[in-house]
Structure formats: structure tokens, C-alpha cells
Coordinates of C-alpha atoms and ligand atoms in Angstrom, one line a residue:
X16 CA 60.4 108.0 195.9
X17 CA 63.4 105.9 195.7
X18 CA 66.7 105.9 197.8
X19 CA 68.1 106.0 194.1
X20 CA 67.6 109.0 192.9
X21 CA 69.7 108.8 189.2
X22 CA 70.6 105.7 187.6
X23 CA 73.2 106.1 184.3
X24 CA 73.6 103.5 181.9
X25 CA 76.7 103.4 179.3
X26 CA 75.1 101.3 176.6
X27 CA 78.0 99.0 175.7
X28 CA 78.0 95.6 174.0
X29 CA 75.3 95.5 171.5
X30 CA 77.0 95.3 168.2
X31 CA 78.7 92.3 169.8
X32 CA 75.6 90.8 171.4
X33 CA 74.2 90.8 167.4
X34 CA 77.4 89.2 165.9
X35 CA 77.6 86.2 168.8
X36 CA 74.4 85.7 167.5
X37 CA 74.8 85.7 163.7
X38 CA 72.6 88.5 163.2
X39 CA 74.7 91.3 162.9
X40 CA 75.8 94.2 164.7
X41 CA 72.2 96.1 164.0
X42 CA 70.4 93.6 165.3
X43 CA 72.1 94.3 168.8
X44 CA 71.0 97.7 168.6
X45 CA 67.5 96.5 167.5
X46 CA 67.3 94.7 170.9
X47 CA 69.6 97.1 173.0
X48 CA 66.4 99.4 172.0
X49 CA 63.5 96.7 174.0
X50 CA 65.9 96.5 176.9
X51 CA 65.8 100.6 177.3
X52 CA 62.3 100.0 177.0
X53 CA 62.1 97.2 180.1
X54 CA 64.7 99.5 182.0
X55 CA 62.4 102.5 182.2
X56 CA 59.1 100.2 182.4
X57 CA 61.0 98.5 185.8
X58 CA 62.6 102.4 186.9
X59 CA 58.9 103.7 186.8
X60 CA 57.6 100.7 189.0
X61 CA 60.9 101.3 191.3
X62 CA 59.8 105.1 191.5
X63 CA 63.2 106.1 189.9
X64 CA 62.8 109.8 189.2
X65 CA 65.5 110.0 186.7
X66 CA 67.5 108.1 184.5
X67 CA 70.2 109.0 181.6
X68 CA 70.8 106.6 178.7
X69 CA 74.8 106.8 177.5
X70 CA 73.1 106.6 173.5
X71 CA 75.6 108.0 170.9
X72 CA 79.2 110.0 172.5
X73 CA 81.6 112.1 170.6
X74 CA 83.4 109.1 169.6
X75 CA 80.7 107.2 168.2
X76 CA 81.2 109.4 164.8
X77 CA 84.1 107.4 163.9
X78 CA 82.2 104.3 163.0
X79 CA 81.2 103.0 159.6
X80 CA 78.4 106.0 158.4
X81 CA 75.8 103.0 158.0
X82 CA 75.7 101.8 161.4
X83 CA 75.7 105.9 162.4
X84 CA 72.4 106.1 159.4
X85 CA 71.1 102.9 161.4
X86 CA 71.6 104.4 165.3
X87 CA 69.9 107.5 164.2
X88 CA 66.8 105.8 162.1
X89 CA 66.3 103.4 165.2
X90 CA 65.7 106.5 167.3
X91 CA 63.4 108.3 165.1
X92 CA 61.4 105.3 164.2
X93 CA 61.0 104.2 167.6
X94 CA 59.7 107.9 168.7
X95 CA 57.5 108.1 165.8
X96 CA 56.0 104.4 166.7
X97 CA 55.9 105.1 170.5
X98 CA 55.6 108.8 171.7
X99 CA 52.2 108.0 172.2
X100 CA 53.1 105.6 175.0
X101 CA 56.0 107.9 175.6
X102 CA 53.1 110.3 176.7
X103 CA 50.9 108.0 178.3
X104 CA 53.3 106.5 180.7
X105 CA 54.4 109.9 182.2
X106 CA 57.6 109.8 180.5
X107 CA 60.2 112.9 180.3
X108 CA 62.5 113.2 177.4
X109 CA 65.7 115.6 178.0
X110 CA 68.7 115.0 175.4
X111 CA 71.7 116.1 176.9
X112 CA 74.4 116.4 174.1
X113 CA 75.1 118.6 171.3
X114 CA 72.2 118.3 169.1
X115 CA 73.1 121.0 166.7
X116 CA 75.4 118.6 164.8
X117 CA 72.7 116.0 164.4
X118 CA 71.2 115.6 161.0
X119 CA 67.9 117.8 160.2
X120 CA 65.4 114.5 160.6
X121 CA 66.5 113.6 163.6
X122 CA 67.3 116.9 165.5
X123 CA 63.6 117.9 164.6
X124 CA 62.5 114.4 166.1
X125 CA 63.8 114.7 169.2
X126 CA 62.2 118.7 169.3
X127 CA 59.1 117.2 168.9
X128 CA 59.3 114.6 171.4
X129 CA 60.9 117.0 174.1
X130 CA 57.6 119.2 173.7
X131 CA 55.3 116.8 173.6
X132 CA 56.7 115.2 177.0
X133 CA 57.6 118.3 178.5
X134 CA 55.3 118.0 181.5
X135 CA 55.0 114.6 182.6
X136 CA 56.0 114.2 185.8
X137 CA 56.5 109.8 186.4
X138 CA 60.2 109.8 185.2
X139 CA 63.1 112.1 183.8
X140 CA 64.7 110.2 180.8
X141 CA 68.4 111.7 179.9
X142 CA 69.4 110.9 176.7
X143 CA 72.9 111.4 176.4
X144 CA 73.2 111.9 172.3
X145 CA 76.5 113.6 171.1
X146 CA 77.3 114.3 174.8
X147 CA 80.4 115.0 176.0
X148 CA 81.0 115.7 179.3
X149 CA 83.7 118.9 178.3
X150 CA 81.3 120.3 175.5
X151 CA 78.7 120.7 178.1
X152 CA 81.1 122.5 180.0
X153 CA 81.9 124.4 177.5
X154 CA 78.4 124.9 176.4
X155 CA 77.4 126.9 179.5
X156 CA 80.0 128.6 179.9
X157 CA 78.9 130.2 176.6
X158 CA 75.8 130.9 178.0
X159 CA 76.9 132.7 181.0
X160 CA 80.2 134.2 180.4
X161 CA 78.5 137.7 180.0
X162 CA 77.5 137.6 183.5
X163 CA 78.8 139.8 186.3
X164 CA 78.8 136.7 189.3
X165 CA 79.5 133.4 188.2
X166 CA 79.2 130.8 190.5
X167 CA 78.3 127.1 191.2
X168 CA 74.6 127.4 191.0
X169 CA 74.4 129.5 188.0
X170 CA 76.8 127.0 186.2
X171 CA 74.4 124.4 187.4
X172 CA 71.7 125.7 186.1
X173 CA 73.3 126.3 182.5
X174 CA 74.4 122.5 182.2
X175 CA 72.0 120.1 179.8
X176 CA 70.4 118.6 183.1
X177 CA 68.9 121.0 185.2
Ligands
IPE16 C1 76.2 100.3 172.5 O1 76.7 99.1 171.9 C2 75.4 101.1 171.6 C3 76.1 102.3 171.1 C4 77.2 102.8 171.6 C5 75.4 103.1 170.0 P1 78.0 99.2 171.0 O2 77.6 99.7 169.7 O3 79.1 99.9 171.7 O4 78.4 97.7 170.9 P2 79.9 97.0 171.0 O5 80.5 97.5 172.2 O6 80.6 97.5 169.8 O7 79.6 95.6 170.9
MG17 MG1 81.0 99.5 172.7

């Protein structure tokens, strides 16, 4: 294993990287997508055990509802191309982020890939979709505020990551 045992990335810059380049603030995203992909190829060979992708926050809703249609297709199509390699390269899926207000398509997407890579065991990859760090707060303590003790670990274990 690695001395690093969880690397975050904020993905930040695409739309701009697209535009500098006269193709558009999509086709950043387009890319930003092959650069995940060459992140987790070089965590895996680093023996990274987990990493958490920054993908869509809270505030990402206030942009044009295109570019929001565009973010999610880009995720689905991508699964539905790649899951298979997904698999086959060990690969983890968690989302972390409040998935209940993601459209239908996508939020049965991701269920699918979350079971199908359930048990692979080469590399934990967070994405952080609709996350928040106060809604996850908040999200356990719904979970747990019925119990008698509440303390750090049981917290901990009620957060997205576990
Ligand atoms: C990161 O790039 C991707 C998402 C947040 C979805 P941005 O979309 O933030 O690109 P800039 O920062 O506007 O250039
Ligand atoms: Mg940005």
C-alpha cells in the first residue's frame, strides 16, 4: 500500500480549458472525463486505496440546465460504455452526495454501477455528486438520532464514506 492513503480532487477548470480552446465549455468536460480515467489508471499502479472525485456540489445547480443535462449524460454514457472495464480493473464506485435529488436515469445508473462494483477490492472511487459536506452531516444524523449513545464512531459509520 501507499503512504497515501486518500487523494481528493476538486474538478475545477474544464469549462475554461474547452473555451481557451474554441471548443466549448463541454468539450472540457468531455476531456476532464479521460483525465479521471488516467488519474485512477496511475492511483491503481501507485496502490492508492481510495480516491474521491469533487464531480457535481450543491452549487453546481445554478448553471445553465444544458450544461447540468450535459454533466449528467456524460456520466451515464461513460458507465454504460465502461462498467465493464469498471469491473475488470477492480474498481469501487461509492457516490457520496445526495442522490435522491438526481434525475430518475441517472440515479438508477449509478445503483447499477454501485452493485455491480460492490466487491472489488483494487481501488475505492468517491464520487462526490450533489455532496455537501453539511447535508452529509445532516444526513446521518437522521439516521441515528433515535439512538440511545451517540458518539464519534457511530457518526462515522453513518457518513456517505464508511
Ligand atoms: C469542473 O470544471 C467540472 C464541474 C464542476 C462539473 P468547471 O465546470 O468548474 O469549469 P470552470 O471552472 O467553469 O472552467
Ligand atoms: Mg469551476
Amino acid at each position: 500500500m501507499n503512504k497515501l492513503n486518500h487523494v481528493a480532487f476538486i474538478m475545477d477548470g474544464n469549462g475554461r480549458w474547452g473555451k481557451k480552446r474554441n471548443r466549448g465549455r463541454n468539450f472540457g468536460h468531455l476531456n476532464g472525463v479521460q483525465t479521471v480515467k488516467k488519474i485512477v489508471k496511475s492511483s491503481i499502479k501507485l496502490k492508492i486505496p481510495i480516491l474521491t472525485f469533487y464531480v457535481f456540489s450543491t452549487e453546481n445547480w445554478k448553471r445553465p440546465q444544458s450544461e447540468i443535462n450535459f454533466l449528467f449524460k456524460l456520466i451515464i454514457n461513460y458507465f454504460n460504455k465502461e462498467l465493464n472495464n469498471v469491473i475488470s480493473n477492480g474498481i469501487k464506485i461509492n457516490i457520496i452526495g445526495k442522490t435522491n435529488k438526481l434525475p430518475l436515469k441517472i440515479r438508477s445508473n449509478l445503483k447499477k454501477v454501485i452493485k455491480l462494483t460492490k466487491t472489488n477490492k483494487k481501488i475505492i472511487v468517491n464520487l462526490a455528486i450533489n455532496y455537501g459536506s453539511k447535508d452529509e452531516i445532516v444526513n446521518a444524523i437522521e439516521k441515528i438520532k433515535r439512538k440511545k449513545n451517540i458518539n464519534v464512531k457511530l457518526l462515522s459509520n453513518n457518513l456517505y464514506t464508511f
